[in-house]
PDB file of C-alpha atoms in Angstrom:
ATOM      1  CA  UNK A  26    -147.125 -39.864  24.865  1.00 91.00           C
ATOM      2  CA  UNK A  27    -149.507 -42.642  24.520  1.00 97.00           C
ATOM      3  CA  UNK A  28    -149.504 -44.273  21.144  1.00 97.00           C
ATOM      4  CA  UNK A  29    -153.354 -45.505  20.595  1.00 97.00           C
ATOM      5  CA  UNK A  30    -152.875 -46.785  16.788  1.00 98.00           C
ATOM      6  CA  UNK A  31    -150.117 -47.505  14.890  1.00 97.00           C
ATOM      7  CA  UNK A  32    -150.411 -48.262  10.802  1.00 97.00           C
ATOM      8  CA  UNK A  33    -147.785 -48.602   8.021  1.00 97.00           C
ATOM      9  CA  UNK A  34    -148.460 -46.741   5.054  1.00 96.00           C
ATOM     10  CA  UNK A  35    -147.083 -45.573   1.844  1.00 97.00           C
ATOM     11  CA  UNK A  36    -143.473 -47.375   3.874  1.00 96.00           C
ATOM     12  CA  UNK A  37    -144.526 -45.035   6.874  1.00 96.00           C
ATOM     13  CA  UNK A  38    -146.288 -45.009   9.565  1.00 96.00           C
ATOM     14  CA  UNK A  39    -149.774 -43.552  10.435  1.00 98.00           C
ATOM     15  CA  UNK A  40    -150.214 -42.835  14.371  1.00 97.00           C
ATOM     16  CA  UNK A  41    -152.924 -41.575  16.992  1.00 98.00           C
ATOM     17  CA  UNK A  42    -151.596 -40.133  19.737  1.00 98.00           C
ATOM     18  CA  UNK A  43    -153.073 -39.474  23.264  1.00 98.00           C
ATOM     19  CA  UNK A  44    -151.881 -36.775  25.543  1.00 98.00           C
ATOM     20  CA  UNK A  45    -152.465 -34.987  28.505  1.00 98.00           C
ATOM     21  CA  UNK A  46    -152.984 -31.159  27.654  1.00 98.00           C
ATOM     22  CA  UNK A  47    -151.840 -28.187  30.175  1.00 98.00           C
ATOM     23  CA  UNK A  48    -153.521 -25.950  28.048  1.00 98.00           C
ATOM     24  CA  UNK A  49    -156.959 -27.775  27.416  1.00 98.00           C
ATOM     25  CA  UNK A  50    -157.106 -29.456  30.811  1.00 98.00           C
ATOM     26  CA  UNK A  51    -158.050 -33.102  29.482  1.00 98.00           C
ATOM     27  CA  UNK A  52    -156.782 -35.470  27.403  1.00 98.00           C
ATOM     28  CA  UNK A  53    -156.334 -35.017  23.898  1.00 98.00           C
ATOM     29  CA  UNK A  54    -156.151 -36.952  20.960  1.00 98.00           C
ATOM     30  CA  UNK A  55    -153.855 -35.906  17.102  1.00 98.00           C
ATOM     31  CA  UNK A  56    -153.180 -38.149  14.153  1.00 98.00           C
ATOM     32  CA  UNK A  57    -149.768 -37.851  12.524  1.00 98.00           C
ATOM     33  CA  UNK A  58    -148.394 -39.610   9.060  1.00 98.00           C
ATOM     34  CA  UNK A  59    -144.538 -39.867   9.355  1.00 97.00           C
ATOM     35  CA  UNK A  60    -143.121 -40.405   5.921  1.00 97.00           C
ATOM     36  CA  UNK A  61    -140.179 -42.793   6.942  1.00 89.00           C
ATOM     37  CA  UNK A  62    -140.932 -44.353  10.134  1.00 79.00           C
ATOM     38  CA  UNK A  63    -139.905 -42.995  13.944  1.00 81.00           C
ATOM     39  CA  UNK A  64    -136.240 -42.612  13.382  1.00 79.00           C
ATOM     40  CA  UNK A  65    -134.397 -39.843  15.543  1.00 80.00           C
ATOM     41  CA  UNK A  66    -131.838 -39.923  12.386  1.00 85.00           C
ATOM     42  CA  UNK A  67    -134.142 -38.726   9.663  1.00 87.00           C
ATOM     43  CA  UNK A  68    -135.968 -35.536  11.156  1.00 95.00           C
ATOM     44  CA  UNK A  69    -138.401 -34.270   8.570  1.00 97.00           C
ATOM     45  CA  UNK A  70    -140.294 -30.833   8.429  1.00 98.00           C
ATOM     46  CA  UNK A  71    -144.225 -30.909   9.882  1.00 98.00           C
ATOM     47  CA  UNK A  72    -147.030 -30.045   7.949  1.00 99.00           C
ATOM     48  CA  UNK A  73    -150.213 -28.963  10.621  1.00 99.00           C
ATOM     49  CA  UNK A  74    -153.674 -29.934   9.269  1.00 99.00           C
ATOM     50  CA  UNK A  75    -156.643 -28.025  11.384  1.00 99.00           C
ATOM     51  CA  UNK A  76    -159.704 -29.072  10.742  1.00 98.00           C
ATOM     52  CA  UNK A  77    -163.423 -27.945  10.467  1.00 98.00           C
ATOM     53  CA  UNK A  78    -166.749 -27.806  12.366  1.00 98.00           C
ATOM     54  CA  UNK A  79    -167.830 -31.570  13.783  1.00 98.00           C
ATOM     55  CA  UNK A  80    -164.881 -32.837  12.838  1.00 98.00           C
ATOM     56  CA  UNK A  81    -161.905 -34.812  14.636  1.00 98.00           C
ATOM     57  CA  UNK A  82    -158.556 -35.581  13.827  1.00 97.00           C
ATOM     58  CA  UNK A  83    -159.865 -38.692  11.996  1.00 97.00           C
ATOM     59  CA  UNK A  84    -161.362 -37.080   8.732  1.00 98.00           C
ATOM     60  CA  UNK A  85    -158.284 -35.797   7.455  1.00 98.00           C
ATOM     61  CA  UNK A  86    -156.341 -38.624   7.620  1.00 97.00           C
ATOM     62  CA  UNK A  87    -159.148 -41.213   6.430  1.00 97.00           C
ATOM     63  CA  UNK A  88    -160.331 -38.833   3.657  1.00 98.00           C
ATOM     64  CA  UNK A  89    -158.289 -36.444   2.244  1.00 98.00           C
ATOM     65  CA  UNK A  90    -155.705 -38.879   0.736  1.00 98.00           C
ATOM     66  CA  UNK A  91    -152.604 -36.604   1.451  1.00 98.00           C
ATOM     67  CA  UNK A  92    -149.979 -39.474   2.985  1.00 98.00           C
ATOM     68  CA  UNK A  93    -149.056 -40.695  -0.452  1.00 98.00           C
ATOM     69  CA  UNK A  94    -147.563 -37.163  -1.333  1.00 98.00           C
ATOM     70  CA  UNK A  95    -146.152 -36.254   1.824  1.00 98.00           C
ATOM     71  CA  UNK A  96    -143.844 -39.964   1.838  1.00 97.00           C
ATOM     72  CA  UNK A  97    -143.210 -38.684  -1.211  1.00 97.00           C
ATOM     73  CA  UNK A  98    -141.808 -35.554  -0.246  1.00 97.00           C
ATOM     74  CA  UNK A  99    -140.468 -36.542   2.999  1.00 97.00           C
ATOM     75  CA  UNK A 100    -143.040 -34.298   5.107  1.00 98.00           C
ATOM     76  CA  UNK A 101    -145.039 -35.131   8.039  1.00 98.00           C
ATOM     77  CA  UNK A 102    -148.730 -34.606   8.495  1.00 98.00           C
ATOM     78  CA  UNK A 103    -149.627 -33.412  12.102  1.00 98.00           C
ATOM     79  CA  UNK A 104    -153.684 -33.289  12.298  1.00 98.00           C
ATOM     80  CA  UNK A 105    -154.853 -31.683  15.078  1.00 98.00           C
ATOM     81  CA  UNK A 106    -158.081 -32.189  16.872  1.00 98.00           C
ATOM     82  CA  UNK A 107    -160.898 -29.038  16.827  1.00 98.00           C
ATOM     83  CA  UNK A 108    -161.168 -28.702  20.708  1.00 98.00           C
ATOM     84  CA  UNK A 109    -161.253 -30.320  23.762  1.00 98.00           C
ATOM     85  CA  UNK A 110    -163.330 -33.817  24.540  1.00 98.00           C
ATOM     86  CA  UNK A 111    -164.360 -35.204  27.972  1.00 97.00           C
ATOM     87  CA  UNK A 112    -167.336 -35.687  30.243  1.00 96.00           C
ATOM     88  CA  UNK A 113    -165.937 -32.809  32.366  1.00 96.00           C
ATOM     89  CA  UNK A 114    -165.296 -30.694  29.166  1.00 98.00           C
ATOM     90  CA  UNK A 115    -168.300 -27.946  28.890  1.00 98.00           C
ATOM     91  CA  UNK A 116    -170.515 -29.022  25.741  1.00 98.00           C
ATOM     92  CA  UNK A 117    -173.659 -27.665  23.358  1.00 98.00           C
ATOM     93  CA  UNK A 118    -176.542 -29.250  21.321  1.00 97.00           C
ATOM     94  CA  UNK A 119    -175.827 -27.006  18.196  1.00 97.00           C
ATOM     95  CA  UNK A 120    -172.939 -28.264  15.779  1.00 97.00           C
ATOM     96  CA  UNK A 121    -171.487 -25.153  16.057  1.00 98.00           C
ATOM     97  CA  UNK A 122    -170.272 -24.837  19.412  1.00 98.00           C
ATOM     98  CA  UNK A 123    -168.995 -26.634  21.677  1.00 98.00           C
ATOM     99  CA  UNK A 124    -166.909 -29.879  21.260  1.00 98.00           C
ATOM    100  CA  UNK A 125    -166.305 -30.236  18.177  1.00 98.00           C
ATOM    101  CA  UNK A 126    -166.224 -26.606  17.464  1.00 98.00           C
ATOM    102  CA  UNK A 127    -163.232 -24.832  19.188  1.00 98.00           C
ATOM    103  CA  UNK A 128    -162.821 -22.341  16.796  1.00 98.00           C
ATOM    104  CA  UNK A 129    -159.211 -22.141  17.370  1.00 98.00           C
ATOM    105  CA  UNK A 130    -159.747 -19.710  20.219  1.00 98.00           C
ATOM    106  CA  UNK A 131    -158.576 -18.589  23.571  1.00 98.00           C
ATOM    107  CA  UNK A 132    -162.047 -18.775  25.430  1.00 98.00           C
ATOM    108  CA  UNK A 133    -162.402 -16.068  27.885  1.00 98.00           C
ATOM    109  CA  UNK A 134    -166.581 -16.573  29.067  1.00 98.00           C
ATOM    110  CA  UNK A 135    -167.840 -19.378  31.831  1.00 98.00           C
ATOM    111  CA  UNK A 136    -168.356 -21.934  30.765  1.00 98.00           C
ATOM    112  CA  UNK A 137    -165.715 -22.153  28.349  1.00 98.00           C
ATOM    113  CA  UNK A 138    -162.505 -20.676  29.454  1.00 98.00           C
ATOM    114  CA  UNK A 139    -161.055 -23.309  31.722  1.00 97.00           C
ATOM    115  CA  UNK A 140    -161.282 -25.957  28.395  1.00 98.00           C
ATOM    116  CA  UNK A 141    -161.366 -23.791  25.118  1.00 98.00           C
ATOM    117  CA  UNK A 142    -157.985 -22.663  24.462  1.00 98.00           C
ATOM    118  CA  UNK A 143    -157.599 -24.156  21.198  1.00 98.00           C
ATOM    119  CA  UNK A 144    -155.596 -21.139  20.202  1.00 98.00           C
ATOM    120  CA  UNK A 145    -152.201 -21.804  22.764  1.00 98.00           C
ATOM    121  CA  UNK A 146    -152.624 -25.512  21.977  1.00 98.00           C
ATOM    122  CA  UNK A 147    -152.389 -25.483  18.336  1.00 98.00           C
ATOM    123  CA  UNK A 148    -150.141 -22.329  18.511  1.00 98.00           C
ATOM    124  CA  UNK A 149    -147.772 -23.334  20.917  1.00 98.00           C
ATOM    125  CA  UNK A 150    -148.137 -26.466  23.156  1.00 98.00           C
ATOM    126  CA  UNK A 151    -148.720 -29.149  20.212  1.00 98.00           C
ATOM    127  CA  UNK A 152    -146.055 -28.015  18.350  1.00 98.00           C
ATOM    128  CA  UNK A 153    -143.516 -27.985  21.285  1.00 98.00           C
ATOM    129  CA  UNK A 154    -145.038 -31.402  22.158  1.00 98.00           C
ATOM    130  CA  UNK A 155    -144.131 -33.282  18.419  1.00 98.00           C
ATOM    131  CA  UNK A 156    -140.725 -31.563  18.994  1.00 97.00           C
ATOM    132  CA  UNK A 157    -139.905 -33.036  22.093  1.00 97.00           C
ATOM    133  CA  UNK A 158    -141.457 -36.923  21.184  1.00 96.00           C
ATOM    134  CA  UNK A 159    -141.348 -37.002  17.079  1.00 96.00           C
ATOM    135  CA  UNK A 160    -138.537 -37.062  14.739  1.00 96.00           C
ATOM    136  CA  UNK A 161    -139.291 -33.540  13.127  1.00 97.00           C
ATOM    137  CA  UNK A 162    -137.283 -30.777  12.388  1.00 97.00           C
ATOM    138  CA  UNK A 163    -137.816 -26.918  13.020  1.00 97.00           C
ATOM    139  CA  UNK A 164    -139.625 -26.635   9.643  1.00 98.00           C
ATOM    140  CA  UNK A 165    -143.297 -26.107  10.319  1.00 98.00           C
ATOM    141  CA  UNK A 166    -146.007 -24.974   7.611  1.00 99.00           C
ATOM    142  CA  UNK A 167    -150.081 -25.220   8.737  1.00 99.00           C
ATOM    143  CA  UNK A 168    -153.363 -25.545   6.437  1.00 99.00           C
ATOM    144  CA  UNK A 169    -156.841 -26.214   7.420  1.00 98.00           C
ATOM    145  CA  UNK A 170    -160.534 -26.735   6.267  1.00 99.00           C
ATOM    146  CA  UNK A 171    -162.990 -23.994   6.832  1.00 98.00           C
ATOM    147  CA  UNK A 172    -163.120 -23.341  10.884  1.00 98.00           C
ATOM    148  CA  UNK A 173    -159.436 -25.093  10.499  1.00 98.00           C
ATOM    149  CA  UNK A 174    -158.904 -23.071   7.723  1.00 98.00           C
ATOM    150  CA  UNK A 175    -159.729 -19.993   9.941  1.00 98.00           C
ATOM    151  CA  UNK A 176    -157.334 -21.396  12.556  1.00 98.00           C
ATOM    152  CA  UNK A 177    -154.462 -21.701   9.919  1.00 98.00           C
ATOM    153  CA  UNK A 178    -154.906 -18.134   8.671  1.00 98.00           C
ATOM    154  CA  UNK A 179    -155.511 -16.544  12.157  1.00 98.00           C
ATOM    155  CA  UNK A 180    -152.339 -18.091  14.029  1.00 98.00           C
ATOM    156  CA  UNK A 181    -150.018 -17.849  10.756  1.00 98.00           C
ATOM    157  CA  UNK A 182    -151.015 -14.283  10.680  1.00 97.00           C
ATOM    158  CA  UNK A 183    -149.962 -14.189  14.160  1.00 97.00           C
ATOM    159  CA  UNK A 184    -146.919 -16.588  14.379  1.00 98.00           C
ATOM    160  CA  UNK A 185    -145.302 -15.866  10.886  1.00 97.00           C
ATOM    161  CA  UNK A 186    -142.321 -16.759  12.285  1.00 98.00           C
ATOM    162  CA  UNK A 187    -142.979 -20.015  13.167  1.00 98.00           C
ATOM    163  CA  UNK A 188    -144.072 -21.218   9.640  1.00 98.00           C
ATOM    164  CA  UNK A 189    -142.403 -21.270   6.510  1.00 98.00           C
ATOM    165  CA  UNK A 190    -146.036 -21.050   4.655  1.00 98.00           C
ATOM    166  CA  UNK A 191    -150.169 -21.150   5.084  1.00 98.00           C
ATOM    167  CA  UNK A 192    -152.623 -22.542   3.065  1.00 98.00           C
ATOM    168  CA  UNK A 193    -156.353 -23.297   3.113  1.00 98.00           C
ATOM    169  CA  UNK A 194    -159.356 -24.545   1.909  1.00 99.00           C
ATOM    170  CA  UNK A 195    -162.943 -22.926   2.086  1.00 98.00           C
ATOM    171  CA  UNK A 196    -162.049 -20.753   5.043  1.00 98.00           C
ATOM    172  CA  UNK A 197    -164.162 -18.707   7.387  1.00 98.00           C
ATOM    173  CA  UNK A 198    -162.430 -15.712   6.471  1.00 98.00           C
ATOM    174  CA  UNK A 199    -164.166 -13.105   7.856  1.00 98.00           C
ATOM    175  CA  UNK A 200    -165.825 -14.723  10.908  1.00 98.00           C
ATOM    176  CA  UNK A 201    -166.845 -10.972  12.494  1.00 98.00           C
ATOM    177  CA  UNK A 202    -169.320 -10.484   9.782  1.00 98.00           C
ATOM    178  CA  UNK A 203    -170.852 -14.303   9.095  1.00 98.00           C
ATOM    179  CA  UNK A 204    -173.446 -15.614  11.704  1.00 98.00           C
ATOM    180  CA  UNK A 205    -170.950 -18.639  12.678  1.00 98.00           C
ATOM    181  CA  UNK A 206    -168.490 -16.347  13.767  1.00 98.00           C
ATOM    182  CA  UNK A 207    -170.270 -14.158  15.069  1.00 98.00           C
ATOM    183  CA  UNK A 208    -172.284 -16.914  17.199  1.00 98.00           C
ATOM    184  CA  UNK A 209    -168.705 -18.556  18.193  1.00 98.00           C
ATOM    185  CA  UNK A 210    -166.888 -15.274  19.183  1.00 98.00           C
ATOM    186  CA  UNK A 211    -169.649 -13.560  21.099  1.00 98.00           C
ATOM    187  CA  UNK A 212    -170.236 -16.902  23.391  1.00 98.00           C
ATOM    188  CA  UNK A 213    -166.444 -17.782  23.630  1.00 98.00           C
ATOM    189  CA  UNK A 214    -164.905 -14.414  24.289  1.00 98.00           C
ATOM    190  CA  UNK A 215    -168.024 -11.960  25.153  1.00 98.00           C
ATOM    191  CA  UNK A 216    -169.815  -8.705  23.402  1.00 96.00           C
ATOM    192  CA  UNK A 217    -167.346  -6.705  22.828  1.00 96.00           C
ATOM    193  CA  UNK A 218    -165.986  -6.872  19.312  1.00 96.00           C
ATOM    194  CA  UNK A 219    -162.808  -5.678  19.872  1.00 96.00           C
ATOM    195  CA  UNK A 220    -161.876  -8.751  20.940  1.00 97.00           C
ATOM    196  CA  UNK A 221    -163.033 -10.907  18.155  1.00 98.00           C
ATOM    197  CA  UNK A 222    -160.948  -8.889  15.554  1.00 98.00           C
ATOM    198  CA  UNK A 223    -157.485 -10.834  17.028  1.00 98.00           C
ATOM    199  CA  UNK A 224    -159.211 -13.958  15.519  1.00 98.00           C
ATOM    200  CA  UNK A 225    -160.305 -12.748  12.031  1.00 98.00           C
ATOM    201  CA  UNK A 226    -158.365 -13.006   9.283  1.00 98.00           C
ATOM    202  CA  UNK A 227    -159.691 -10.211   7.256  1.00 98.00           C
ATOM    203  CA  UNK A 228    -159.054  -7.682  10.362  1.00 97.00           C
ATOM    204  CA  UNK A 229    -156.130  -9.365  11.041  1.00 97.00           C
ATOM    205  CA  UNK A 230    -154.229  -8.531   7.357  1.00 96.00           C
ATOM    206  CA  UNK A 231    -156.054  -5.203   7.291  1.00 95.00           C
ATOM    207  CA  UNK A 232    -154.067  -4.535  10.361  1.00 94.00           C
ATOM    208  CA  UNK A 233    -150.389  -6.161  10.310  1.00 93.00           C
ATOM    209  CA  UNK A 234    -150.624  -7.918   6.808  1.00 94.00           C
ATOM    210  CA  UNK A 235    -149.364 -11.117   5.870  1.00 95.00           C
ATOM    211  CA  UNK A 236    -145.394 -11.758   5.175  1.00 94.00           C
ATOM    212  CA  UNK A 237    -146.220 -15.848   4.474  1.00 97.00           C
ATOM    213  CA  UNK A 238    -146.546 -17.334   1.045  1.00 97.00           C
ATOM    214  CA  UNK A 239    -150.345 -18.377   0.844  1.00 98.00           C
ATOM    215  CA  UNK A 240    -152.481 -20.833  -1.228  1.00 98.00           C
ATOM    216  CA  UNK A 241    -156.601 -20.845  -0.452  1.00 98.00           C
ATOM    217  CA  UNK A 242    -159.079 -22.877  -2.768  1.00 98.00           C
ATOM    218  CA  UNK A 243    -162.249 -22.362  -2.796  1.00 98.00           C
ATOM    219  CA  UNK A 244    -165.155 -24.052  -4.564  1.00 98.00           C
ATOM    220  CA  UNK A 245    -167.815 -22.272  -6.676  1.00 98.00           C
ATOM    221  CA  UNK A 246    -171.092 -24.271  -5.684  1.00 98.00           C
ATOM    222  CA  UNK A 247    -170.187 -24.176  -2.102  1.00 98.00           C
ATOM    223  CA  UNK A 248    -173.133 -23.636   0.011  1.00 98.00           C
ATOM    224  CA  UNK A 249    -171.391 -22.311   2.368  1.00 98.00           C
ATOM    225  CA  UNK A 250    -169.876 -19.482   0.265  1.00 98.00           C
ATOM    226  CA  UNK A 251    -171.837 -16.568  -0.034  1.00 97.00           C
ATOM    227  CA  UNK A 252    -172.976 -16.457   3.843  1.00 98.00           C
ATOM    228  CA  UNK A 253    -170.379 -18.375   5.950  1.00 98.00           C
ATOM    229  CA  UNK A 254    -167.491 -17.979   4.215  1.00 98.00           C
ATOM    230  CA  UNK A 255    -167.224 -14.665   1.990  1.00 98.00           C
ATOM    231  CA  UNK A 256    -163.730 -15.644   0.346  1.00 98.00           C
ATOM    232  CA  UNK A 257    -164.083 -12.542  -1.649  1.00 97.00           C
ATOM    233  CA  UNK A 258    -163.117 -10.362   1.570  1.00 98.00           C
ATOM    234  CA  UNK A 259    -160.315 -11.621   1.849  1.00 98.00           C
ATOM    235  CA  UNK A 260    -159.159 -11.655  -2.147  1.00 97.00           C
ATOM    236  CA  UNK A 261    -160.165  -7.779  -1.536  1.00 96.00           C
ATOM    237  CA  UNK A 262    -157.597  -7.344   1.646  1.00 96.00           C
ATOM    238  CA  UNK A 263    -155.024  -9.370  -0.157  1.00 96.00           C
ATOM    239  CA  UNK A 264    -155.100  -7.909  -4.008  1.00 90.00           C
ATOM    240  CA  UNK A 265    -151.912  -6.584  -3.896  1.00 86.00           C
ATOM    241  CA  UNK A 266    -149.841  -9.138  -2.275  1.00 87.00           C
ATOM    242  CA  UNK A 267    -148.217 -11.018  -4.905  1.00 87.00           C
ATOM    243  CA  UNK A 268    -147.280 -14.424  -3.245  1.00 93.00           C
ATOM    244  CA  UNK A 269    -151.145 -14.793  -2.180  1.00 96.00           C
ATOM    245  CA  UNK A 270    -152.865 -17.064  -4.394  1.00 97.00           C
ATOM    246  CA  UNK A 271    -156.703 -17.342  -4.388  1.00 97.00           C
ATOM    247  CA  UNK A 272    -158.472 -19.973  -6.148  1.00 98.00           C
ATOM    248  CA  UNK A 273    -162.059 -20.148  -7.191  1.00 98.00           C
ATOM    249  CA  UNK A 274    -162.783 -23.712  -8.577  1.00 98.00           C
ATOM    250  CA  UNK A 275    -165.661 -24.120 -10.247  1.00 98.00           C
ATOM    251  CA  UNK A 276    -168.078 -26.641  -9.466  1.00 98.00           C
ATOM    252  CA  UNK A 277    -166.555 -27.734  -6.120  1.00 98.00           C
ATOM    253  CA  UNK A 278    -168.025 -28.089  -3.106  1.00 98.00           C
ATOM    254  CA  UNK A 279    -167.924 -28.053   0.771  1.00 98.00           C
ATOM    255  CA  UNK A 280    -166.495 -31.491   1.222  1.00 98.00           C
ATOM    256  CA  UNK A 281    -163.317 -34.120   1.500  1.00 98.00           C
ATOM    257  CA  UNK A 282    -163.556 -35.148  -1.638  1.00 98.00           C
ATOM    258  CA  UNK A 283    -162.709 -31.235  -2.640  1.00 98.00           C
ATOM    259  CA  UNK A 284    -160.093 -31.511  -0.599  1.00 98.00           C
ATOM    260  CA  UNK A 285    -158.858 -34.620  -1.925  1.00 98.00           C
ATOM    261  CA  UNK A 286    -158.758 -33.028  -5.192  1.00 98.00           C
ATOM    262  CA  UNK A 287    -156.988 -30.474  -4.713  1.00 99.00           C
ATOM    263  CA  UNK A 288    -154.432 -31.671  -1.608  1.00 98.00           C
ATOM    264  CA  UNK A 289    -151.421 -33.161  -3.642  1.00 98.00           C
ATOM    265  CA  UNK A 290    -151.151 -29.302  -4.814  1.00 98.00           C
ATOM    266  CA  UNK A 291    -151.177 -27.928  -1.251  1.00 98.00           C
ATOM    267  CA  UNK A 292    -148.718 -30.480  -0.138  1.00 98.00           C
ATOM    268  CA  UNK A 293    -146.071 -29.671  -3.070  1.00 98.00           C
ATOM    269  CA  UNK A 294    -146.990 -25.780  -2.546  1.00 98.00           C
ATOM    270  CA  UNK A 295    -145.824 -26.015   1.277  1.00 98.00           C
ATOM    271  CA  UNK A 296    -143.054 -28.530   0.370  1.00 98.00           C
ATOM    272  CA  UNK A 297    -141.118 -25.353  -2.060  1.00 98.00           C
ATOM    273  CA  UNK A 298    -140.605 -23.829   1.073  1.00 98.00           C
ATOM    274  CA  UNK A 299    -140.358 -26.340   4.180  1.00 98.00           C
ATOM    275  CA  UNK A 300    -137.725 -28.501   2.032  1.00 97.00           C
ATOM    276  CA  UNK A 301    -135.672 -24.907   0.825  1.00 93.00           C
TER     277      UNK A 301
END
């Protein structure tokens, strides 16, 4: 574990970390807020942040305002990365694709599939990573911002036992039937659609459910809404499960400072159950 920056906040500390991962084959790069300082005496529960389309583990942590609560609380704030960087790491011109755009996927097409596992490192090898060089405890809860917000849902699906809840904000819920899913899915992991289901939410819930408390905001004048996202898909899957809670705020848009509105909640909503 390389340690690249190192800044006290909020009597904490804010970190980057650098890595080598197996999974990924380069070198990768997290942010994480711990709310007391690197002590192996005071292990503290992990909150994952996953992040959306161009972005890097920076925007979370310089925009969305969410250390204050989580020293607070006693929580730390892992923020993941969206996929794998490097000259030798396959790349695209479009936003959408490429580094930068993981899609929290197990990549199975050339040129991808040696780099784009995004799905086994957030899943499994980060995680195992902060528990072998952080002070953390076994709690672990996961959120995320539209594609990271589509990560969240998918591997909490997946994983239930490995969180204690999932939340999100403007996720790709249903990324079979919205043209940057079905872009993403079709060039990481082929034609047929079979495969794509394992990494939609709305499939996923049809099929085995979800046994996690949940929490999803969503703003009304989001451009992104009606096209990209379709929320309502996944109210419809989800109607009858009563710890599900699906917010339409009016007014709000696609950006941090939506999430910085509305973060302090998602913090104390995971915090009911990693601090139980």
């Amino acid at each position: 574990m390389k340690v690249i920056s190192n800044q006290r906040m909020f009597g904490g500390e804010q970190l980057r970390i650098e890595h080598p991962s197996e999974s990924l084959q380069c070198v990768m790069r997290f942010s994480v807020f711990m709310p007391h300082g690197l002590s192996s005496q005071n292990p503290v529960p992990v909150l994952y942040w996953l992040s959306g389309l161009t972005c890097s583990d920076e925007n979370f942590s310089t925009k969305a305002g969410a250390q204050r609560v989580a020293a607070e609380l006693g929580i730390a704030l892992v923020i993941a990365d969206t996929s794998p960087r490097g000259a030798a790491v396959p790349d695209d011109d479009s936003y959408d694709m490429g580094q930068g755009a993981g899609f929290y996927v197990n990549a199975t097409q050339a040129p991808w599939k040696a780099h784009y596992r995004m799905y086994d490192y957030i899943a499994h090898e980060l995680p195992q990573f902060v528990a072998t060089h952080l002070p953390v405890n076994a709690n672990k809860a996961i959120s995320g911002h539209s594609m990271g917000g589509h990560g969240a849902l998918t591997i909490a699906i997946k994983n239930p036992a490995q969180y204690t809840s999932v939340s999100a904000f403007a996720p790709i819920v249903n990324p079979m039937a919205c043209l940057w899913g079905q872009k993403a899915l079709a060039r990481y992991l082929g034609d047929d659609r079979s495969e794509w289901a394992q990494y939609d939410s709305v499939e996923l819930i049809k099929e085995h459910g979800l046994s996690l408390p949940l929490l999803v905001d969503q703003g009304t004048a989001d451009e992104f809404l009606a096209e990209q996202l379709l929320t309502e898909n996944l109210a419809t899957v989800l109607s009858e499960k009563t710890d599900a809670d699906i917010r339409f705020q009016s007014g709000y848009d696609h950006s941090y400072y939506f999430i910085a509105t509305f973060i302090e909640e998602h913090i104390r909503f995971h915090a009911k159950y990693l601090l139980a």
